């Protein structure tokens, strides 16, 4: 049975446990100020500072203390990614603690658990034989627990099948870390554009729109400074957003038409909403709004 245990109790329990396994002095021998400082230091440490057996023991004792039978993959499988403060949050909060992994961390985790080289793993399709489907599903479950992002289809005997045999493990790792337009596309289509998938999809779609519109305006983008250059471009008045080959007074609309054609997406009306105060950002936002409306209508 779950017991209402407040965060200070969980925090004190974790600090005491860690100190008993790693500390040279008992907390009782320290002054109040020293104990507070020691507690802060412990909570900021990575969980990997404890041996894995001790981490499992700590998680089990926290389950007993709180009565919460929570999954603890984040701490037992990837202790190098989480702090003891995360562990306190996990067992004292109503929701599970999740963290963001970098792509490099996720690749290393998959490679370690599957015993497949990163290079081979990233390029291999999930329909192949590089790892078993059971292991692939388990890895996805681990990543769902760690990041809070869902990829497996619930209530299905084949929870990865909807992704298609050509989806790679690299696509899946991207989905859990930097984001995968390919997988968000599939999820929006298959799961009827549920809001949580639309938000992730539109965030990446906006970047695609901004880049296409900027290029159609003749901007030579530097991939190393892409984010900075796009931000500057977004503040440019639409009436000044012209391709160098077409510079007459009305030619500001040509890059928008080209972008419509490139994205197979039309903006509302005949640009009668564009004024001297309209910026490139507003055009980009209009594309995103049009895409959102299409997704919510059930079309891609």
PDB file of C-alpha atoms in Angstrom:
ATOM      1  CA  UNK A   1       0.000   0.000   0.000  1.00  0.00           C
ATOM      2  CA  UNK A   2       1.270   3.451  -0.939  1.00  0.00           C
ATOM      3  CA  UNK A   3       2.072   5.673   2.020  1.00  0.00           C
ATOM      4  CA  UNK A   4       2.138   9.463   1.862  1.00  0.00           C
ATOM      5  CA  UNK A   5       5.816  10.190   2.366  1.00  0.00           C
ATOM      6  CA  UNK A   6       6.885  13.794   1.998  1.00  0.00           C
ATOM      7  CA  UNK A   7       9.975  14.870   0.065  1.00  0.00           C
ATOM      8  CA  UNK A   8      12.101  15.835   3.116  1.00  0.00           C
ATOM      9  CA  UNK A   9      11.726  12.284   4.444  1.00  0.00           C
ATOM     10  CA  UNK A  10      12.741  10.747   1.116  1.00  0.00           C
ATOM     11  CA  UNK A  11      15.602  13.214   0.803  1.00  0.00           C
ATOM     12  CA  UNK A  12      16.907  12.433   4.287  1.00  0.00           C
ATOM     13  CA  UNK A  13      16.643   8.698   3.620  1.00  0.00           C
ATOM     14  CA  UNK A  14      18.611   8.944   0.354  1.00  0.00           C
ATOM     15  CA  UNK A  15      21.284  11.194   1.854  1.00  0.00           C
ATOM     16  CA  UNK A  16      21.743   8.853   4.836  1.00  0.00           C
ATOM     17  CA  UNK A  17      21.932   5.779   2.599  1.00  0.00           C
ATOM     18  CA  UNK A  18      24.483   7.296   0.219  1.00  0.00           C
ATOM     19  CA  UNK A  19      26.588   8.694   3.024  1.00  0.00           C
ATOM     20  CA  UNK A  20      26.683   5.328   4.774  1.00  0.00           C
ATOM     21  CA  UNK A  21      28.039   3.757   1.563  1.00  0.00           C
ATOM     22  CA  UNK A  22      30.472   6.489   0.571  1.00  0.00           C
ATOM     23  CA  UNK A  23      30.988   8.875   3.481  1.00  0.00           C
ATOM     24  CA  UNK A  24      33.961   8.888   5.817  1.00  0.00           C
ATOM     25  CA  UNK A  25      32.094  10.533   8.689  1.00  0.00           C
ATOM     26  CA  UNK A  26      28.656   9.942  10.168  1.00  0.00           C
ATOM     27  CA  UNK A  27      26.161  12.731   9.510  1.00  0.00           C
ATOM     28  CA  UNK A  28      25.492  12.798  13.253  1.00  0.00           C
ATOM     29  CA  UNK A  29      29.076  13.957  13.822  1.00  0.00           C
ATOM     30  CA  UNK A  30      28.525  17.047  11.646  1.00  0.00           C
ATOM     31  CA  UNK A  31      27.070  20.409  12.587  1.00  0.00           C
ATOM     32  CA  UNK A  32      23.704  21.447  11.128  1.00  0.00           C
ATOM     33  CA  UNK A  33      25.438  23.623   8.535  1.00  0.00           C
ATOM     34  CA  UNK A  34      27.838  20.819   7.623  1.00  0.00           C
ATOM     35  CA  UNK A  35      24.972  18.312   7.297  1.00  0.00           C
ATOM     36  CA  UNK A  36      23.091  20.670   4.985  1.00  0.00           C
ATOM     37  CA  UNK A  37      26.195  21.162   2.873  1.00  0.00           C
ATOM     38  CA  UNK A  38      26.845  17.416   2.786  1.00  0.00           C
ATOM     39  CA  UNK A  39      23.237  16.717   1.785  1.00  0.00           C
ATOM     40  CA  UNK A  40      23.453  19.240  -1.059  1.00  0.00           C
ATOM     41  CA  UNK A  41      26.712  17.682  -2.246  1.00  0.00           C
ATOM     42  CA  UNK A  42      25.241  14.159  -2.212  1.00  0.00           C
ATOM     43  CA  UNK A  43      22.045  15.122  -4.037  1.00  0.00           C
ATOM     44  CA  UNK A  44      24.068  16.723  -6.837  1.00  0.00           C
ATOM     45  CA  UNK A  45      26.112  13.552  -7.378  1.00  0.00           C
ATOM     46  CA  UNK A  46      25.373  11.110 -10.171  1.00  0.00           C
ATOM     47  CA  UNK A  47      23.706   7.890  -9.058  1.00  0.00           C
ATOM     48  CA  UNK A  48      26.627   6.062 -10.667  1.00  0.00           C
ATOM     49  CA  UNK A  49      28.782   7.147  -7.730  1.00  0.00           C
ATOM     50  CA  UNK A  50      27.252   4.124  -5.959  1.00  0.00           C
ATOM     51  CA  UNK A  51      27.923   0.536  -7.053  1.00  0.00           C
ATOM     52  CA  UNK A  52      25.037  -0.846  -9.124  1.00  0.00           C
ATOM     53  CA  UNK A  53      24.130  -3.364  -6.456  1.00  0.00           C
ATOM     54  CA  UNK A  54      23.790  -0.534  -3.947  1.00  0.00           C
ATOM     55  CA  UNK A  55      21.639   1.473  -6.382  1.00  0.00           C
ATOM     56  CA  UNK A  56      19.253  -1.469  -6.732  1.00  0.00           C
ATOM     57  CA  UNK A  57      19.172  -1.867  -2.960  1.00  0.00           C
ATOM     58  CA  UNK A  58      18.413   1.834  -2.499  1.00  0.00           C
ATOM     59  CA  UNK A  59      15.586   1.715  -5.042  1.00  0.00           C
ATOM     60  CA  UNK A  60      14.082  -1.344  -3.350  1.00  0.00           C
ATOM     61  CA  UNK A  61      14.257   0.297   0.060  1.00  0.00           C
ATOM     62  CA  UNK A  62      12.615   3.441  -1.326  1.00  0.00           C
ATOM     63  CA  UNK A  63       9.807   1.309  -2.747  1.00  0.00           C
ATOM     64  CA  UNK A  64       9.298  -0.182   0.698  1.00  0.00           C
ATOM     65  CA  UNK A  65       9.475   3.224   2.383  1.00  0.00           C
ATOM     66  CA  UNK A  66       6.992   4.942   0.066  1.00  0.00           C
ATOM     67  CA  UNK A  67       4.884   1.988  -1.032  1.00  0.00           C
ATOM     68  CA  UNK A  68       5.386   3.134  -4.634  1.00  0.00           C
ATOM     69  CA  UNK A  69       6.227   0.281  -6.973  1.00  0.00           C
ATOM     70  CA  UNK A  70       7.780   2.525  -9.571  1.00  0.00           C
ATOM     71  CA  UNK A  71       9.966   1.426 -12.457  1.00  0.00           C
ATOM     72  CA  UNK A  72      13.555   2.413 -11.820  1.00  0.00           C
ATOM     73  CA  UNK A  73      15.245   1.904 -15.190  1.00  0.00           C
ATOM     74  CA  UNK A  74      16.646   5.432 -15.176  1.00  0.00           C
ATOM     75  CA  UNK A  75      18.637   4.725 -12.022  1.00  0.00           C
ATOM     76  CA  UNK A  76      19.535   1.056 -12.401  1.00  0.00           C
ATOM     77  CA  UNK A  77      20.256   0.976 -16.143  1.00  0.00           C
ATOM     78  CA  UNK A  78      21.625   4.471 -16.741  1.00  0.00           C
ATOM     79  CA  UNK A  79      22.852   5.700 -13.331  1.00  0.00           C
ATOM     80  CA  UNK A  80      25.398   7.911 -15.070  1.00  0.00           C
ATOM     81  CA  UNK A  81      22.564  10.099 -16.401  1.00  0.00           C
ATOM     82  CA  UNK A  82      20.668  10.761 -13.162  1.00  0.00           C
ATOM     83  CA  UNK A  83      21.445  12.467  -9.871  1.00  0.00           C
ATOM     84  CA  UNK A  84      20.289  11.521  -6.400  1.00  0.00           C
ATOM     85  CA  UNK A  85      18.081  14.623  -6.541  1.00  0.00           C
ATOM     86  CA  UNK A  86      16.323  12.977  -9.504  1.00  0.00           C
ATOM     87  CA  UNK A  87      15.871   9.854  -7.399  1.00  0.00           C
ATOM     88  CA  UNK A  88      14.294  11.882  -4.593  1.00  0.00           C
ATOM     89  CA  UNK A  89      11.972  13.550  -7.086  1.00  0.00           C
ATOM     90  CA  UNK A  90      11.032  10.170  -8.551  1.00  0.00           C
ATOM     91  CA  UNK A  91       9.917   8.649  -5.244  1.00  0.00           C
ATOM     92  CA  UNK A  92       8.434  11.748  -3.595  1.00  0.00           C
ATOM     93  CA  UNK A  93       6.472  13.063  -6.588  1.00  0.00           C
ATOM     94  CA  UNK A  94       3.226  11.835  -8.077  1.00  0.00           C
ATOM     95  CA  UNK A  95       4.780  11.443 -11.528  1.00  0.00           C
ATOM     96  CA  UNK A  96       7.902   9.598 -12.610  1.00  0.00           C
ATOM     97  CA  UNK A  97      11.095  11.553 -12.994  1.00  0.00           C
ATOM     98  CA  UNK A  98      12.358  11.732 -16.577  1.00  0.00           C
ATOM     99  CA  UNK A  99      15.459  13.298 -18.087  1.00  0.00           C
ATOM    100  CA  UNK A 100      16.715  14.284 -21.510  1.00  0.00           C
ATOM    101  CA  UNK A 101      19.431  12.140 -23.043  1.00  0.00           C
ATOM    102  CA  UNK A 102      21.869  13.409 -25.616  1.00  0.00           C
ATOM    103  CA  UNK A 103      22.087  11.396 -28.799  1.00  0.00           C
ATOM    104  CA  UNK A 104      25.592  10.287 -27.837  1.00  0.00           C
ATOM    105  CA  UNK A 105      24.393   9.031 -24.460  1.00  0.00           C
ATOM    106  CA  UNK A 106      21.483   7.158 -26.019  1.00  0.00           C
ATOM    107  CA  UNK A 107      23.688   5.555 -28.676  1.00  0.00           C
ATOM    108  CA  UNK A 108      26.143   4.445 -25.990  1.00  0.00           C
ATOM    109  CA  UNK A 109      23.278   2.992 -23.929  1.00  0.00           C
ATOM    110  CA  UNK A 110      21.860   1.020 -26.857  1.00  0.00           C
ATOM    111  CA  UNK A 111      25.285  -0.216 -27.921  1.00  0.00           C
ATOM    112  CA  UNK A 112      26.107  -1.351 -24.388  1.00  0.00           C
ATOM    113  CA  UNK A 113      22.817  -3.162 -23.819  1.00  0.00           C
ATOM    114  CA  UNK A 114      22.603  -4.800 -27.277  1.00  0.00           C
ATOM    115  CA  UNK A 115      26.326  -5.493 -27.772  1.00  0.00           C
ATOM    116  CA  UNK A 116      26.067  -4.067 -31.309  1.00  0.00           C
ATOM    117  CA  UNK A 117      28.496  -1.409 -32.568  1.00  0.00           C
ATOM    118  CA  UNK A 118      27.057   2.131 -32.810  1.00  0.00           C
ATOM    119  CA  UNK A 119      27.755   2.309 -36.543  1.00  0.00           C
ATOM    120  CA  UNK A 120      25.910  -0.917 -37.317  1.00  0.00           C
ATOM    121  CA  UNK A 121      23.085  -0.148 -34.907  1.00  0.00           C
ATOM    122  CA  UNK A 122      22.322   3.323 -36.283  1.00  0.00           C
ATOM    123  CA  UNK A 123      22.029   2.151 -39.880  1.00  0.00           C
ATOM    124  CA  UNK A 124      20.172  -1.115 -39.271  1.00  0.00           C
ATOM    125  CA  UNK A 125      16.417  -1.343 -40.029  1.00  0.00           C
ATOM    126  CA  UNK A 126      14.171  -2.673 -37.294  1.00  0.00           C
ATOM    127  CA  UNK A 127      12.919  -5.307 -39.724  1.00  0.00           C
ATOM    128  CA  UNK A 128      16.397  -6.847 -39.891  1.00  0.00           C
ATOM    129  CA  UNK A 129      18.142  -9.372 -37.691  1.00  0.00           C
ATOM    130  CA  UNK A 130      20.732  -7.193 -35.934  1.00  0.00           C
ATOM    131  CA  UNK A 131      18.921  -7.554 -32.614  1.00  0.00           C
ATOM    132  CA  UNK A 132      15.846  -9.560 -31.718  1.00  0.00           C
ATOM    133  CA  UNK A 133      12.451  -7.900 -31.719  1.00  0.00           C
ATOM    134  CA  UNK A 134      12.052  -8.755 -28.026  1.00  0.00           C
ATOM    135  CA  UNK A 135      15.283  -6.934 -27.171  1.00  0.00           C
ATOM    136  CA  UNK A 136      14.329  -3.983 -29.393  1.00  0.00           C
ATOM    137  CA  UNK A 137      10.999  -3.648 -27.576  1.00  0.00           C
ATOM    138  CA  UNK A 138      12.746  -3.854 -24.204  1.00  0.00           C
ATOM    139  CA  UNK A 139      15.193  -1.129 -25.261  1.00  0.00           C
ATOM    140  CA  UNK A 140      12.323   1.095 -26.333  1.00  0.00           C
ATOM    141  CA  UNK A 141      10.639   0.482 -22.968  1.00  0.00           C
ATOM    142  CA  UNK A 142      13.846   1.508 -21.213  1.00  0.00           C
ATOM    143  CA  UNK A 143      14.012   4.733 -23.233  1.00  0.00           C
ATOM    144  CA  UNK A 144      10.327   5.453 -22.612  1.00  0.00           C
ATOM    145  CA  UNK A 145      10.979   5.188 -18.869  1.00  0.00           C
ATOM    146  CA  UNK A 146      14.051   7.410 -19.057  1.00  0.00           C
ATOM    147  CA  UNK A 147      12.700  10.165 -21.312  1.00  0.00           C
ATOM    148  CA  UNK A 148       8.942   9.950 -20.806  1.00  0.00           C
ATOM    149  CA  UNK A 149       8.436   9.759 -24.575  1.00  0.00           C
ATOM    150  CA  UNK A 150       6.235   6.951 -25.873  1.00  0.00           C
ATOM    151  CA  UNK A 151       7.047   5.077 -29.049  1.00  0.00           C
ATOM    152  CA  UNK A 152       5.540   1.624 -28.557  1.00  0.00           C
ATOM    153  CA  UNK A 153       1.935   1.077 -29.570  1.00  0.00           C
ATOM    154  CA  UNK A 154      -0.018   0.115 -26.470  1.00  0.00           C
ATOM    155  CA  UNK A 155      -2.369  -2.859 -26.384  1.00  0.00           C
ATOM    156  CA  UNK A 156      -0.662  -4.422 -29.376  1.00  0.00           C
ATOM    157  CA  UNK A 157       1.137  -7.744 -29.713  1.00  0.00           C
ATOM    158  CA  UNK A 158       3.462  -6.084 -32.237  1.00  0.00           C
ATOM    159  CA  UNK A 159       4.102  -2.627 -30.686  1.00  0.00           C
ATOM    160  CA  UNK A 160       6.797  -1.616 -33.208  1.00  0.00           C
ATOM    161  CA  UNK A 161       5.228  -2.916 -36.387  1.00  0.00           C
ATOM    162  CA  UNK A 162       3.463   0.358 -37.213  1.00  0.00           C
ATOM    163  CA  UNK A 163       6.873   2.032 -37.666  1.00  0.00           C
ATOM    164  CA  UNK A 164       7.564  -0.029 -40.787  1.00  0.00           C
ATOM    165  CA  UNK A 165      10.411  -2.431 -41.459  1.00  0.00           C
ATOM    166  CA  UNK A 166      12.631   0.275 -42.995  1.00  0.00           C
ATOM    167  CA  UNK A 167      12.704   2.485 -39.919  1.00  0.00           C
ATOM    168  CA  UNK A 168      16.195   2.253 -38.445  1.00  0.00           C
ATOM    169  CA  UNK A 169      17.381   2.091 -34.874  1.00  0.00           C
ATOM    170  CA  UNK A 170      19.044   5.418 -35.639  1.00  0.00           C
ATOM    171  CA  UNK A 171      15.572   6.886 -36.303  1.00  0.00           C
ATOM    172  CA  UNK A 172      14.372   5.524 -32.958  1.00  0.00           C
ATOM    173  CA  UNK A 173      17.382   6.937 -31.102  1.00  0.00           C
ATOM    174  CA  UNK A 174      16.773  10.310 -32.787  1.00  0.00           C
ATOM    175  CA  UNK A 175      13.142  10.181 -31.652  1.00  0.00           C
ATOM    176  CA  UNK A 176      14.198   9.811 -28.024  1.00  0.00           C
ATOM    177  CA  UNK A 177      16.890  12.497 -28.212  1.00  0.00           C
ATOM    178  CA  UNK A 178      17.085  15.129 -30.973  1.00  0.00           C
ATOM    179  CA  UNK A 179      13.693  14.269 -32.482  1.00  0.00           C
ATOM    180  CA  UNK A 180      12.767  12.351 -35.620  1.00  0.00           C
ATOM    181  CA  UNK A 181      10.489  13.963 -38.202  1.00  0.00           C
ATOM    182  CA  UNK A 182      10.189  10.568 -39.872  1.00  0.00           C
ATOM    183  CA  UNK A 183       8.788   8.876 -36.776  1.00  0.00           C
ATOM    184  CA  UNK A 184       6.631  11.848 -35.779  1.00  0.00           C
ATOM    185  CA  UNK A 185       5.185  11.751 -39.304  1.00  0.00           C
ATOM    186  CA  UNK A 186       4.265   8.089 -38.867  1.00  0.00           C
ATOM    187  CA  UNK A 187       2.818   8.614 -35.397  1.00  0.00           C
ATOM    188  CA  UNK A 188       0.712  11.583 -36.468  1.00  0.00           C
ATOM    189  CA  UNK A 189      -0.728   9.544 -39.304  1.00  0.00           C
ATOM    190  CA  UNK A 190      -1.277   6.272 -37.446  1.00  0.00           C
ATOM    191  CA  UNK A 191      -2.517   7.692 -34.158  1.00  0.00           C
ATOM    192  CA  UNK A 192      -4.877  10.248 -35.675  1.00  0.00           C
ATOM    193  CA  UNK A 193      -2.696  13.235 -34.889  1.00  0.00           C
ATOM    194  CA  UNK A 194      -3.003  13.095 -31.109  1.00  0.00           C
ATOM    195  CA  UNK A 195      -2.007  16.477 -29.554  1.00  0.00           C
ATOM    196  CA  UNK A 196       1.194  15.207 -27.939  1.00  0.00           C
ATOM    197  CA  UNK A 197       2.474  14.002 -31.316  1.00  0.00           C
ATOM    198  CA  UNK A 198       1.300  17.085 -33.204  1.00  0.00           C
ATOM    199  CA  UNK A 199       3.292  19.388 -30.916  1.00  0.00           C
ATOM    200  CA  UNK A 200       6.511  17.446 -31.454  1.00  0.00           C
ATOM    201  CA  UNK A 201       5.885  17.185 -35.190  1.00  0.00           C
ATOM    202  CA  UNK A 202       5.081  20.880 -35.647  1.00  0.00           C
ATOM    203  CA  UNK A 203       8.170  21.956 -33.735  1.00  0.00           C
ATOM    204  CA  UNK A 204      10.342  20.204 -36.333  1.00  0.00           C
ATOM    205  CA  UNK A 205       8.074  21.167 -39.227  1.00  0.00           C
ATOM    206  CA  UNK A 206       8.560  24.829 -38.318  1.00  0.00           C
ATOM    207  CA  UNK A 207      12.306  24.438 -38.757  1.00  0.00           C
ATOM    208  CA  UNK A 208      11.722  22.833 -42.149  1.00  0.00           C
ATOM    209  CA  UNK A 209       9.466  25.728 -43.207  1.00  0.00           C
ATOM    210  CA  UNK A 210      11.886  28.397 -42.024  1.00  0.00           C
ATOM    211  CA  UNK A 211      14.786  26.808 -43.859  1.00  0.00           C
ATOM    212  CA  UNK A 212      12.828  26.348 -47.101  1.00  0.00           C
ATOM    213  CA  UNK A 213      11.468  29.908 -47.055  1.00  0.00           C
ATOM    214  CA  UNK A 214      14.900  31.381 -46.311  1.00  0.00           C
ATOM    215  CA  UNK A 215      16.532  29.444 -49.150  1.00  0.00           C
ATOM    216  CA  UNK A 216      13.751  30.462 -51.545  1.00  0.00           C
ATOM    217  CA  UNK A 217      14.529  34.066 -50.592  1.00  0.00           C
ATOM    218  CA  UNK A 218      18.104  33.473 -51.748  1.00  0.00           C
ATOM    219  CA  UNK A 219      19.686  33.131 -48.331  1.00  0.00           C
ATOM    220  CA  UNK A 220      22.832  30.975 -48.332  1.00  0.00           C
ATOM    221  CA  UNK A 221      22.559  29.223 -44.985  1.00  0.00           C
ATOM    222  CA  UNK A 222      25.609  28.123 -43.015  1.00  0.00           C
ATOM    223  CA  UNK A 223      24.685  24.813 -41.352  1.00  0.00           C
ATOM    224  CA  UNK A 224      27.052  25.575 -38.469  1.00  0.00           C
ATOM    225  CA  UNK A 225      25.194  28.849 -37.771  1.00  0.00           C
ATOM    226  CA  UNK A 226      21.762  27.754 -38.968  1.00  0.00           C
ATOM    227  CA  UNK A 227      19.804  28.560 -35.804  1.00  0.00           C
ATOM    228  CA  UNK A 228      21.327  32.029 -35.512  1.00  0.00           C
ATOM    229  CA  UNK A 229      20.766  32.858 -39.189  1.00  0.00           C
ATOM    230  CA  UNK A 230      17.149  31.655 -39.127  1.00  0.00           C
ATOM    231  CA  UNK A 231      16.425  33.819 -36.072  1.00  0.00           C
ATOM    232  CA  UNK A 232      17.723  36.878 -37.917  1.00  0.00           C
ATOM    233  CA  UNK A 233      15.769  35.964 -41.048  1.00  0.00           C
ATOM    234  CA  UNK A 234      12.517  35.623 -39.085  1.00  0.00           C
ATOM    235  CA  UNK A 235      12.687  39.294 -38.097  1.00  0.00           C
ATOM    236  CA  UNK A 236      12.985  40.496 -41.686  1.00  0.00           C
ATOM    237  CA  UNK A 237       9.898  42.313 -43.142  1.00  0.00           C
ATOM    238  CA  UNK A 238       8.113  40.116 -45.675  1.00  0.00           C
ATOM    239  CA  UNK A 239       8.170  42.885 -48.287  1.00  0.00           C
ATOM    240  CA  UNK A 240      11.983  42.652 -48.180  1.00  0.00           C
ATOM    241  CA  UNK A 241      12.040  38.852 -48.461  1.00  0.00           C
ATOM    242  CA  UNK A 242      12.793  38.513 -52.166  1.00  0.00           C
ATOM    243  CA  UNK A 243      14.922  36.237 -54.267  1.00  0.00           C
ATOM    244  CA  UNK A 244      17.897  38.159 -55.746  1.00  0.00           C
ATOM    245  CA  UNK A 245      16.709  37.203 -59.254  1.00  0.00           C
ATOM    246  CA  UNK A 246      13.286  38.792 -58.692  1.00  0.00           C
ATOM    247  CA  UNK A 247      13.422  42.190 -57.026  1.00  0.00           C
ATOM    248  CA  UNK A 248      10.406  44.145 -58.256  1.00  0.00           C
ATOM    249  CA  UNK A 249       8.021  45.664 -55.722  1.00  0.00           C
ATOM    250  CA  UNK A 250       5.604  42.721 -55.794  1.00  0.00           C
ATOM    251  CA  UNK A 251       8.118  39.889 -55.999  1.00  0.00           C
ATOM    252  CA  UNK A 252       8.058  39.255 -52.240  1.00  0.00           C
ATOM    253  CA  UNK A 253       5.262  36.748 -52.819  1.00  0.00           C
ATOM    254  CA  UNK A 254       7.280  34.500 -55.153  1.00  0.00           C
ATOM    255  CA  UNK A 255       9.339  32.823 -52.360  1.00  0.00           C
ATOM    256  CA  UNK A 256       6.084  32.140 -50.490  1.00  0.00           C
ATOM    257  CA  UNK A 257       4.547  30.487 -53.549  1.00  0.00           C
ATOM    258  CA  UNK A 258       7.689  28.413 -54.066  1.00  0.00           C
ATOM    259  CA  UNK A 259       7.587  27.367 -50.425  1.00  0.00           C
ATOM    260  CA  UNK A 260       3.911  26.416 -50.770  1.00  0.00           C
ATOM    261  CA  UNK A 261       4.770  24.273 -53.775  1.00  0.00           C
ATOM    262  CA  UNK A 262       7.789  22.734 -52.052  1.00  0.00           C
ATOM    263  CA  UNK A 263       5.790  21.799 -48.940  1.00  0.00           C
ATOM    264  CA  UNK A 264       2.592  20.922 -50.831  1.00  0.00           C
ATOM    265  CA  UNK A 265       0.751  23.265 -48.471  1.00  0.00           C
ATOM    266  CA  UNK A 266      -1.260  26.374 -49.326  1.00  0.00           C
ATOM    267  CA  UNK A 267      -1.670  29.416 -47.107  1.00  0.00           C
ATOM    268  CA  UNK A 268      -5.122  30.973 -46.639  1.00  0.00           C
ATOM    269  CA  UNK A 269      -6.426  33.736 -48.927  1.00  0.00           C
ATOM    270  CA  UNK A 270      -4.276  35.585 -51.435  1.00  0.00           C
ATOM    271  CA  UNK A 271      -1.799  37.050 -48.983  1.00  0.00           C
ATOM    272  CA  UNK A 272      -4.229  39.873 -48.178  1.00  0.00           C
ATOM    273  CA  UNK A 273      -3.183  39.416 -44.540  1.00  0.00           C
ATOM    274  CA  UNK A 274       0.370  40.532 -45.340  1.00  0.00           C
ATOM    275  CA  UNK A 275       1.211  44.165 -44.520  1.00  0.00           C
ATOM    276  CA  UNK A 276       4.293  46.330 -44.127  1.00  0.00           C
ATOM    277  CA  UNK A 277       4.505  45.149 -40.498  1.00  0.00           C
ATOM    278  CA  UNK A 278       4.389  41.435 -41.360  1.00  0.00           C
ATOM    279  CA  UNK A 279       7.661  39.637 -40.788  1.00  0.00           C
ATOM    280  CA  UNK A 280       9.067  36.397 -42.155  1.00  0.00           C
ATOM    281  CA  UNK A 281       8.231  34.863 -38.770  1.00  0.00           C
ATOM    282  CA  UNK A 282       4.519  35.488 -39.400  1.00  0.00           C
ATOM    283  CA  UNK A 283       4.660  33.674 -42.745  1.00  0.00           C
ATOM    284  CA  UNK A 284       6.426  30.730 -41.134  1.00  0.00           C
ATOM    285  CA  UNK A 285       3.813  30.659 -38.356  1.00  0.00           C
ATOM    286  CA  UNK A 286       1.052  30.694 -40.993  1.00  0.00           C
ATOM    287  CA  UNK A 287       2.537  27.608 -42.648  1.00  0.00           C
ATOM    288  CA  UNK A 288       2.699  25.841 -39.287  1.00  0.00           C
ATOM    289  CA  UNK A 289      -0.920  26.771 -38.505  1.00  0.00           C
ATOM    290  CA  UNK A 290      -2.049  25.472 -41.891  1.00  0.00           C
ATOM    291  CA  UNK A 291      -0.160  22.219 -41.310  1.00  0.00           C
ATOM    292  CA  UNK A 292      -1.688  21.843 -37.844  1.00  0.00           C
ATOM    293  CA  UNK A 293      -5.193  22.281 -39.277  1.00  0.00           C
ATOM    294  CA  UNK A 294      -4.459  19.629 -41.898  1.00  0.00           C
ATOM    295  CA  UNK A 295      -3.155  17.162 -39.321  1.00  0.00           C
ATOM    296  CA  UNK A 296      -6.159  17.656 -37.048  1.00  0.00           C
ATOM    297  CA  UNK A 297      -8.478  17.035 -39.953  1.00  0.00           C
ATOM    298  CA  UNK A 298      -6.872  13.606 -40.351  1.00  0.00           C
ATOM    299  CA  UNK A 299      -4.871  14.452 -43.464  1.00  0.00           C
ATOM    300  CA  UNK A 300      -1.079  14.434 -43.589  1.00  0.00           C
TER     301      UNK A 300
END
